[in-house]
mmCIF file of C-alpha atoms in Angstrom:
data_model
loop_
_atom_site.group_PDB
_atom_site.id
_atom_site.type_symbol
_atom_site.label_atom_id
_atom_site.label_comp_id
_atom_site.label_asym_id
_atom_site.label_seq_id
_atom_site.Cartn_x
_atom_site.Cartn_y
_atom_site.Cartn_z
ATOM 1 C CA MET A 1 -189.968 -17.141 -46.462
ATOM 2 C CA GLN A 2 -189.824 -18.248 -42.849
ATOM 3 C CA VAL A 3 -187.714 -21.337 -42.191
ATOM 4 C CA THR A 4 -188.276 -23.321 -38.985
ATOM 5 C CA LEU A 5 -185.938 -26.159 -38.056
ATOM 6 C CA LEU A 6 -188.376 -28.761 -36.750
ATOM 7 C CA GLY A 7 -185.781 -31.492 -36.301
ATOM 8 C CA THR A 8 -181.989 -31.156 -36.343
ATOM 9 C CA GLY A 9 -180.918 -34.598 -35.111
ATOM 10 C CA ASP A 10 -179.801 -37.836 -36.669
ATOM 11 C CA THR A 11 -181.663 -41.136 -36.661
ATOM 12 C CA THR A 12 -181.704 -41.492 -32.830
ATOM 13 C CA GLY A 13 -181.997 -37.818 -31.905
ATOM 14 C CA THR A 14 -180.612 -36.023 -28.851
ATOM 15 C CA PRO A 15 -181.208 -36.915 -26.108
ATOM 16 C CA THR A 16 -181.085 -40.516 -27.268
ATOM 17 C CA VAL A 17 -183.423 -42.993 -25.589
ATOM 18 C CA GLY A 18 -181.646 -44.913 -22.841
ATOM 19 C CA CYS A 19 -178.430 -42.876 -23.111
ATOM 20 C CA ASP A 20 -176.780 -41.137 -20.168
ATOM 21 C CA CYS A 21 -173.758 -39.729 -22.001
ATOM 22 C CA ASP A 22 -172.664 -36.206 -21.043
ATOM 23 C CA THR A 23 -174.192 -34.722 -24.205
ATOM 24 C CA CYS A 24 -177.592 -36.320 -23.638
ATOM 25 C CA GLU A 25 -177.523 -35.302 -19.974
ATOM 26 C CA ARG A 26 -176.716 -31.701 -20.899
ATOM 27 C CA SER A 27 -179.567 -31.790 -23.388
ATOM 28 C CA ARG A 28 -181.916 -32.777 -20.558
ATOM 29 C CA ASP A 29 -180.528 -30.078 -18.223
ATOM 30 C CA PRO A 30 -179.103 -27.311 -20.433
ATOM 31 C CA GLY A 31 -178.653 -24.576 -17.814
ATOM 32 C CA ASP A 32 -179.251 -20.850 -18.080
ATOM 33 C CA ALA A 33 -176.250 -20.029 -20.284
ATOM 34 C CA LEU A 34 -177.393 -22.394 -23.035
ATOM 35 C CA ARG A 35 -180.970 -21.151 -22.783
ATOM 36 C CA ARG A 36 -179.739 -17.583 -23.317
ATOM 37 C CA ARG A 37 -177.901 -18.731 -26.418
ATOM 38 C CA LEU A 38 -181.098 -20.374 -27.664
ATOM 39 C CA ARG A 39 -182.921 -17.061 -27.410
ATOM 40 C CA GLU A 40 -180.177 -15.471 -29.503
ATOM 41 C CA ARG A 41 -180.737 -18.164 -32.143
ATOM 42 C CA GLY A 42 -184.408 -17.255 -32.385
ATOM 43 C CA VAL A 43 -185.781 -20.170 -30.375
ATOM 44 C CA ASP A 44 -189.048 -19.148 -28.751
ATOM 45 C CA SER A 45 -188.541 -18.542 -25.012
ATOM 46 C CA PRO A 46 -185.996 -20.225 -22.738
ATOM 47 C CA ARG A 47 -188.071 -23.395 -22.809
ATOM 48 C CA GLU A 48 -187.825 -25.521 -19.707
ATOM 49 C CA ARG A 49 -187.992 -28.712 -21.710
ATOM 50 C CA ASP A 50 -184.965 -30.542 -23.067
ATOM 51 C CA VAL A 51 -182.731 -28.814 -25.578
ATOM 52 C CA GLU A 52 -183.656 -31.206 -28.320
ATOM 53 C CA ARG A 53 -182.591 -32.552 -31.646
ATOM 54 C CA THR A 54 -185.478 -34.622 -32.909
ATOM 55 C CA ARG A 55 -185.318 -36.427 -36.232
ATOM 56 C CA PHE A 56 -184.695 -34.261 -39.285
ATOM 57 C CA SER A 57 -187.404 -32.044 -40.763
ATOM 58 C CA VAL A 58 -187.704 -28.431 -41.954
ATOM 59 C CA HIS A 59 -190.812 -26.248 -42.296
ATOM 60 C CA VAL A 60 -190.842 -23.449 -44.879
ATOM 61 C CA HIS A 61 -193.682 -20.926 -44.757
ATOM 62 C CA ASN A 62 -194.374 -18.561 -47.636
ATOM 63 C CA GLU A 63 -195.837 -15.417 -46.066
ATOM 64 C CA ARG A 64 -196.938 -14.105 -49.473
ATOM 65 C CA THR A 65 -199.216 -17.064 -50.237
ATOM 66 C CA GLY A 66 -199.914 -18.295 -46.711
ATOM 67 C CA GLU A 67 -198.766 -21.786 -47.731
ATOM 68 C CA SER A 68 -196.268 -24.094 -46.039
ATOM 69 C CA LEU A 69 -193.839 -26.663 -47.402
ATOM 70 C CA LEU A 70 -192.497 -29.575 -45.352
ATOM 71 C CA ILE A 71 -189.069 -30.926 -46.175
ATOM 72 C CA ASP A 72 -188.890 -34.565 -45.053
ATOM 73 C CA ALA A 73 -191.471 -36.152 -42.779
ATOM 74 C CA SER A 74 -189.835 -36.958 -39.464
ATOM 75 C CA PRO A 75 -191.112 -39.780 -37.238
ATOM 76 C CA ASP A 76 -191.442 -36.947 -34.682
ATOM 77 C CA PHE A 77 -193.950 -35.119 -36.933
ATOM 78 C CA ARG A 78 -196.770 -34.853 -34.385
ATOM 79 C CA TYR A 79 -194.559 -33.627 -31.559
ATOM 80 C CA GLN A 80 -192.661 -31.165 -33.763
ATOM 81 C CA PHE A 81 -195.806 -29.492 -35.084
ATOM 82 C CA LEU A 82 -197.381 -29.257 -31.637
ATOM 83 C CA ARG A 83 -194.192 -27.925 -30.081
ATOM 84 C CA GLU A 84 -193.443 -25.265 -32.696
ATOM 85 C CA GLY A 85 -197.038 -24.277 -33.485
ATOM 86 C CA VAL A 86 -196.450 -24.072 -37.232
ATOM 87 C CA ASP A 87 -199.090 -24.615 -39.917
ATOM 88 C CA LEU A 88 -199.704 -28.066 -41.331
ATOM 89 C CA PRO A 89 -198.066 -28.464 -44.739
ATOM 90 C CA ASP A 90 -199.690 -27.747 -48.070
ATOM 91 C CA ALA A 91 -196.998 -29.804 -49.807
ATOM 92 C CA VAL A 92 -194.173 -32.165 -48.856
ATOM 93 C CA VAL A 93 -190.800 -32.938 -50.420
ATOM 94 C CA VAL A 94 -188.987 -36.155 -49.458
ATOM 95 C CA SER A 95 -185.218 -36.397 -49.923
ATOM 96 C CA HIS A 96 -184.777 -40.170 -49.518
ATOM 97 C CA VAL A 97 -186.361 -43.277 -48.045
ATOM 98 C CA HIS A 98 -184.569 -43.716 -44.713
ATOM 99 C CA PHE A 99 -187.161 -43.926 -41.944
ATOM 100 C CA ASP A 100 -186.015 -40.806 -40.095
ATOM 101 C CA HIS A 101 -186.870 -38.717 -43.174
ATOM 102 C CA LEU A 102 -189.961 -40.549 -44.389
ATOM 103 C CA ASP A 103 -191.981 -42.417 -41.780
ATOM 104 C CA GLY A 104 -193.680 -39.343 -40.349
ATOM 105 C CA LEU A 105 -195.689 -39.162 -43.552
ATOM 106 C CA GLY A 106 -198.150 -41.538 -41.914
ATOM 107 C CA ASN A 107 -199.289 -38.548 -39.850
ATOM 108 C CA ALA A 108 -201.180 -37.363 -42.933
ATOM 109 C CA TYR A 109 -203.951 -39.758 -41.881
ATOM 110 C CA ARG A 110 -206.938 -37.691 -40.658
ATOM 111 C CA LEU A 111 -204.794 -34.523 -40.559
ATOM 112 C CA LEU A 112 -204.201 -33.594 -44.195
ATOM 113 C CA GLU A 113 -206.212 -33.576 -47.404
ATOM 114 C CA ASP A 114 -204.999 -33.731 -50.986
ATOM 115 C CA VAL A 115 -201.381 -32.931 -50.163
ATOM 116 C CA PRO A 116 -198.859 -33.367 -52.988
ATOM 117 C CA VAL A 117 -195.705 -35.252 -52.021
ATOM 118 C CA TYR A 118 -192.794 -34.579 -54.360
ATOM 119 C CA ALA A 119 -189.976 -37.114 -54.684
ATOM 120 C CA ALA A 120 -187.396 -38.168 -57.243
ATOM 121 C CA ASP A 121 -188.379 -40.428 -60.108
ATOM 122 C CA GLU A 122 -185.014 -42.028 -60.960
ATOM 123 C CA THR A 123 -184.666 -45.726 -60.171
ATOM 124 C CA ASP A 124 -182.330 -46.638 -57.323
ATOM 125 C CA PRO A 125 -180.314 -49.702 -58.423
ATOM 126 C CA ASN A 126 -180.212 -50.911 -54.814
ATOM 127 C CA THR A 127 -183.986 -50.947 -54.311
ATOM 128 C CA GLY A 128 -185.188 -51.343 -57.893
ATOM 129 C CA GLU A 129 -187.544 -48.404 -57.512
ATOM 130 C CA SER A 130 -187.462 -44.642 -57.199
ATOM 131 C CA VAL A 131 -188.044 -42.667 -54.013
ATOM 132 C CA ALA A 132 -191.469 -41.741 -55.383
ATOM 133 C CA GLU A 133 -192.343 -45.400 -56.026
ATOM 134 C CA THR A 134 -191.212 -46.410 -52.534
ATOM 135 C CA ILE A 135 -193.501 -43.776 -51.021
ATOM 136 C CA GLU A 136 -196.418 -44.942 -53.173
ATOM 137 C CA ASP A 137 -195.888 -48.542 -52.068
ATOM 138 C CA LYS A 138 -195.336 -47.769 -48.399
ATOM 139 C CA PHE A 139 -198.244 -45.349 -48.025
ATOM 140 C CA ASP A 140 -200.711 -46.778 -50.528
ATOM 141 C CA TYR A 141 -203.401 -46.621 -47.815
ATOM 142 C CA LEU A 142 -203.151 -42.823 -47.501
ATOM 143 C CA ASP A 143 -205.787 -41.159 -49.656
ATOM 144 C CA ALA A 144 -204.697 -37.801 -48.231
ATOM 145 C CA ILE A 145 -201.467 -37.689 -50.235
ATOM 146 C CA GLU A 146 -200.724 -37.623 -53.930
ATOM 147 C CA VAL A 147 -197.192 -38.685 -54.854
ATOM 148 C CA ARG A 148 -195.806 -36.556 -57.680
ATOM 149 C CA PRO A 149 -192.577 -37.939 -59.161
ATOM 150 C CA ARG A 150 -190.102 -35.369 -60.402
ATOM 151 C CA SER A 151 -186.735 -35.646 -62.124
ATOM 152 C CA PRO A 152 -183.563 -34.358 -60.456
ATOM 153 C CA PHE A 153 -182.733 -30.791 -61.531
ATOM 154 C CA GLU A 154 -186.369 -30.269 -62.590
ATOM 155 C CA THR A 155 -187.712 -27.191 -60.806
ATOM 156 C CA ILE A 156 -191.114 -27.543 -59.142
ATOM 157 C CA ARG A 157 -193.351 -24.543 -58.373
ATOM 158 C CA THR A 158 -195.203 -25.334 -55.134
ATOM 159 C CA CYS A 159 -196.429 -23.144 -52.284
ATOM 160 C CA GLY A 160 -195.326 -20.202 -54.399
ATOM 161 C CA LEU A 161 -191.694 -21.369 -54.197
ATOM 162 C CA ASP A 162 -189.317 -22.928 -56.719
ATOM 163 C CA VAL A 163 -188.029 -26.278 -55.454
ATOM 164 C CA THR A 164 -185.314 -28.388 -57.062
ATOM 165 C CA LEU A 165 -184.027 -31.833 -56.081
ATOM 166 C CA VAL A 166 -180.285 -32.257 -56.648
ATOM 167 C CA PRO A 167 -178.427 -35.590 -56.391
ATOM 168 C CA VAL A 168 -175.945 -35.964 -53.536
ATOM 169 C CA ASP A 169 -173.843 -38.887 -52.255
ATOM 170 C CA HIS A 170 -175.385 -41.110 -49.550
ATOM 171 C CA PRO A 171 -174.473 -44.715 -50.389
ATOM 172 C CA PRO A 172 -175.923 -47.204 -50.861
ATOM 173 C CA LEU A 173 -179.219 -45.369 -51.525
ATOM 174 C CA VAL A 174 -179.984 -42.461 -53.805
ATOM 175 C CA CYS A 175 -180.495 -39.225 -51.911
ATOM 176 C CA TYR A 176 -181.120 -35.616 -52.820
ATOM 177 C CA GLY A 177 -180.322 -32.190 -51.551
ATOM 178 C CA LEU A 178 -182.740 -29.335 -52.106
ATOM 179 C CA VAL A 179 -182.726 -25.815 -53.434
ATOM 180 C CA ILE A 180 -185.716 -23.637 -52.490
ATOM 181 C CA GLU A 181 -186.019 -20.156 -53.961
ATOM 182 C CA ASP A 182 -188.624 -17.441 -53.669
ATOM 183 C CA PRO A 183 -189.236 -16.220 -57.245
ATOM 184 C CA GLU A 184 -190.508 -12.864 -55.962
ATOM 185 C CA THR A 185 -187.735 -11.950 -53.502
ATOM 186 C CA GLY A 186 -184.811 -14.061 -54.729
ATOM 187 C CA ALA A 187 -184.297 -15.563 -51.237
ATOM 188 C CA LYS A 188 -182.550 -18.932 -51.427
ATOM 189 C CA LEU A 189 -182.418 -21.870 -49.030
ATOM 190 C CA SER A 190 -180.114 -24.808 -49.779
ATOM 191 C CA LEU A 191 -180.047 -28.155 -47.988
ATOM 192 C CA SER A 192 -177.222 -30.610 -48.468
ATOM 193 C CA GLY A 193 -179.396 -33.638 -47.787
ATOM 194 C CA ASP A 194 -177.803 -36.658 -46.123
ATOM 195 C CA THR A 195 -174.503 -36.813 -47.942
ATOM 196 C CA SER A 196 -170.778 -37.257 -47.961
ATOM 197 C CA TYR A 197 -168.586 -34.347 -49.019
ATOM 198 C CA GLY A 198 -168.465 -35.913 -52.512
ATOM 199 C CA ILE A 199 -171.427 -34.026 -53.976
ATOM 200 C CA PRO A 200 -171.434 -33.910 -57.792
ATOM 201 C CA GLU A 201 -170.314 -30.660 -59.368
ATOM 202 C CA ARG A 202 -173.622 -29.922 -61.093
ATOM 203 C CA SER A 203 -175.420 -30.244 -57.758
ATOM 204 C CA ARG A 204 -172.873 -27.940 -56.113
ATOM 205 C CA GLU A 205 -173.575 -25.348 -58.769
ATOM 206 C CA MET A 206 -177.290 -25.524 -57.995
ATOM 207 C CA LEU A 207 -176.750 -25.337 -54.223
ATOM 208 C CA ALA A 208 -174.337 -22.389 -54.456
ATOM 209 C CA ASP A 209 -174.855 -18.884 -53.065
ATOM 210 C CA PRO A 210 -177.661 -19.586 -50.572
ATOM 211 C CA ASP A 211 -178.844 -17.102 -47.991
ATOM 212 C CA LEU A 212 -179.116 -20.053 -45.606
ATOM 213 C CA PHE A 213 -177.395 -23.431 -45.949
ATOM 214 C CA LEU A 214 -178.483 -26.417 -43.866
ATOM 215 C CA ALA A 215 -175.660 -28.951 -43.951
ATOM 216 C CA ASP A 216 -175.466 -32.548 -42.749
ATOM 217 C CA ALA A 217 -172.655 -32.702 -40.155
ATOM 218 C CA ILE A 218 -173.198 -35.846 -38.150
ATOM 219 C CA VAL A 219 -170.030 -35.767 -35.974
ATOM 220 C CA PRO A 220 -166.707 -33.941 -35.604
ATOM 221 C CA ALA A 221 -163.900 -35.228 -37.804
ATOM 222 C CA ASP A 222 -161.840 -36.684 -34.974
ATOM 223 C CA LEU A 223 -164.500 -39.345 -34.418
ATOM 224 C CA CYS A 224 -163.737 -40.919 -37.807
ATOM 225 C CA GLU A 225 -161.188 -43.113 -36.075
ATOM 226 C CA TYR A 226 -164.101 -44.986 -34.474
ATOM 227 C CA HIS A 227 -165.904 -45.694 -37.760
ATOM 228 C CA PRO A 228 -165.091 -49.057 -39.400
ATOM 229 C CA ALA A 229 -164.595 -47.240 -42.714
ATOM 230 C CA GLY A 230 -162.642 -44.376 -41.137
ATOM 231 C CA GLY A 231 -162.972 -41.080 -42.961
ATOM 232 C CA ALA A 232 -162.798 -39.863 -46.549
ATOM 233 C CA HIS A 233 -162.412 -36.729 -48.680
ATOM 234 C CA HIS A 234 -159.526 -35.440 -46.576
ATOM 235 C CA ASP A 235 -158.480 -31.802 -46.773
ATOM 236 C CA ASP A 236 -154.900 -30.631 -47.313
ATOM 237 C CA ALA A 237 -154.178 -31.091 -43.612
ATOM 238 C CA GLY A 238 -155.501 -34.658 -43.643
ATOM 239 C CA VAL A 239 -158.776 -33.859 -41.854
ATOM 240 C CA PRO A 240 -161.619 -36.108 -43.087
ATOM 241 C CA ARG A 241 -164.585 -34.281 -44.532
ATOM 242 C CA THR A 242 -166.678 -37.467 -44.620
ATOM 243 C CA PHE A 243 -167.486 -39.740 -41.674
ATOM 244 C CA GLY A 244 -167.347 -43.265 -43.069
ATOM 245 C CA THR A 245 -169.085 -43.046 -46.445
ATOM 246 C CA LYS A 246 -172.524 -41.480 -45.919
ATOM 247 C CA HIS A 247 -172.360 -38.253 -43.901
ATOM 248 C CA MET A 248 -170.187 -35.171 -43.675
ATOM 249 C CA THR A 249 -168.129 -34.344 -40.642
ATOM 250 C CA ARG A 250 -168.511 -30.928 -39.046
ATOM 251 C CA GLU A 251 -165.315 -29.872 -40.772
ATOM 252 C CA GLY A 252 -166.488 -31.191 -44.131
ATOM 253 C CA ALA A 253 -169.829 -29.411 -43.852
ATOM 254 C CA LEU A 254 -168.132 -26.111 -43.051
ATOM 255 C CA ASP A 255 -165.736 -26.570 -45.968
ATOM 256 C CA LEU A 256 -168.703 -27.232 -48.245
ATOM 257 C CA ALA A 257 -170.406 -24.089 -46.948
ATOM 258 C CA ASP A 258 -167.285 -22.139 -47.898
ATOM 259 C CA ASP A 259 -167.214 -23.840 -51.301
ATOM 260 C CA LEU A 260 -170.822 -22.766 -51.877
ATOM 261 C CA ASP A 261 -170.290 -19.227 -50.560
ATOM 262 C CA ALA A 262 -173.199 -19.566 -48.134
ATOM 263 C CA THR A 263 -174.251 -16.364 -46.364
ATOM 264 C CA GLU A 264 -175.287 -18.263 -43.227
ATOM 265 C CA THR A 265 -174.779 -21.919 -42.333
ATOM 266 C CA ARG A 266 -176.430 -24.148 -39.757
ATOM 267 C CA LEU A 267 -175.261 -27.702 -39.170
ATOM 268 C CA VAL A 268 -178.003 -30.319 -38.870
ATOM 269 C CA HIS A 269 -178.529 -34.099 -38.735
ATOM 270 C CA LEU A 270 -176.321 -34.070 -35.656
ATOM 271 C CA ALA A 271 -175.540 -37.123 -33.518
ATOM 272 C CA HIS A 272 -175.279 -37.201 -29.742
ATOM 273 C CA PHE A 273 -171.651 -38.283 -30.166
ATOM 274 C CA TYR A 274 -170.509 -34.659 -30.189
ATOM 275 C CA PRO A 275 -168.653 -33.961 -26.926
ATOM 276 C CA ALA A 276 -170.866 -32.087 -24.468
ATOM 277 C CA ASP A 277 -168.674 -28.979 -24.532
ATOM 278 C CA GLU A 278 -169.049 -28.761 -28.350
ATOM 279 C CA ALA A 279 -172.519 -30.169 -28.937
ATOM 280 C CA PHE A 280 -174.456 -26.915 -28.516
ATOM 281 C CA GLU A 281 -171.924 -24.421 -29.836
ATOM 282 C CA GLU A 282 -172.285 -22.380 -33.008
ATOM 283 C CA PRO A 283 -172.969 -23.185 -35.791
ATOM 284 C CA LEU A 284 -174.587 -26.440 -34.649
ATOM 285 C CA ALA A 285 -178.369 -26.074 -34.859
ATOM 286 C CA ILE A 286 -181.028 -27.102 -32.384
ATOM 287 C CA ASP A 287 -184.756 -27.627 -32.857
ATOM 288 C CA GLY A 288 -186.933 -24.550 -33.030
ATOM 289 C CA GLU A 289 -184.566 -22.116 -34.723
ATOM 290 C CA ARG A 290 -186.347 -19.744 -37.110
ATOM 291 C CA TYR A 291 -184.981 -17.728 -40.010
ATOM 292 C CA GLU A 292 -186.526 -15.058 -42.220
ATOM 293 C CA LEU A 293 -185.126 -15.101 -45.755
#
C-alpha cells in the first residue's frame, strides 16, 4: 500500500493564519537545505510553495485493487487532493468528531458517490451519541456518503485492506487510533489517533509491530510548563509524555513508538509551537511524504 500524508498539522496548521512566529516564517520561506531534506523524505520536487502542515489526514492507496482509503476528512480536503494529485477515496474512516478531522467530509458533495464512511458505534457519554451518529446528524444532507457504524476492535475489510478502530485517550471525547493491514502482503500501518500517552493496553497490543507508525506529537515536552494542566505520564527522568491531557509530547510519541516496536515512525498532528530550529527535523513529518509498505 502507498501511504501519503495529506495533512500533518494540528487544528491551526503551519503556517498558522496571522502568525509571524519564527516557525511559521520558516515554513513560508524554507530555504534550499530544507527543500533538499524534503526530497529525501519522498516529497515530490523541491516545491516553491510553503513547507506546510495542513490539518490532519492520510491517504492510503491499495495498488492491488486500485482503491483508496481516506483516514479523517480534513477541512483542507480540496487543497490537499489538488496539491498531492491522489485519487478520490473509495471509503473513509473517521477517528473522532473534532472539526479538524471531520469537517472536510462536506467535500463529498458533487465529488463522491456511494462512499462508505466507517466510524465507531459506542456512545460517548459527553455527547450522548457515537462518532457514527454525530456524522449522520451533521451530514444528513449528503446522499453521497453512507455511514457504517463499527465496534472498536472489529476488523473491517474495505479497499482490500483490514481496518480496525482501537480506543485511545483524548478527553473529554472518545477517540480512536487505527490499524490498517494488507491481508495479502502483511504490511501494517498504525496510527495513534489524537491521544495522550495513556493508551489502553489492548489497543497497544493491536497497534504493535507496525511497518509505519504515525504518532500524535503536538509539541516538545518542555512546552508543558505553558499548559494550564502541565504535563502527565512522566518517564523515569521526569519528562512528560503527555501535553496537558489530550495529546502526546514529541518525547511521549517516540517512547510509544519504542513500546510498539515500530519499524519507522513519523510524528504528526504537529503545532507551530515547535521552535524553528526543531520544527522540520526528523522524525517530524510534513505534508506530502509518501511511503510504500
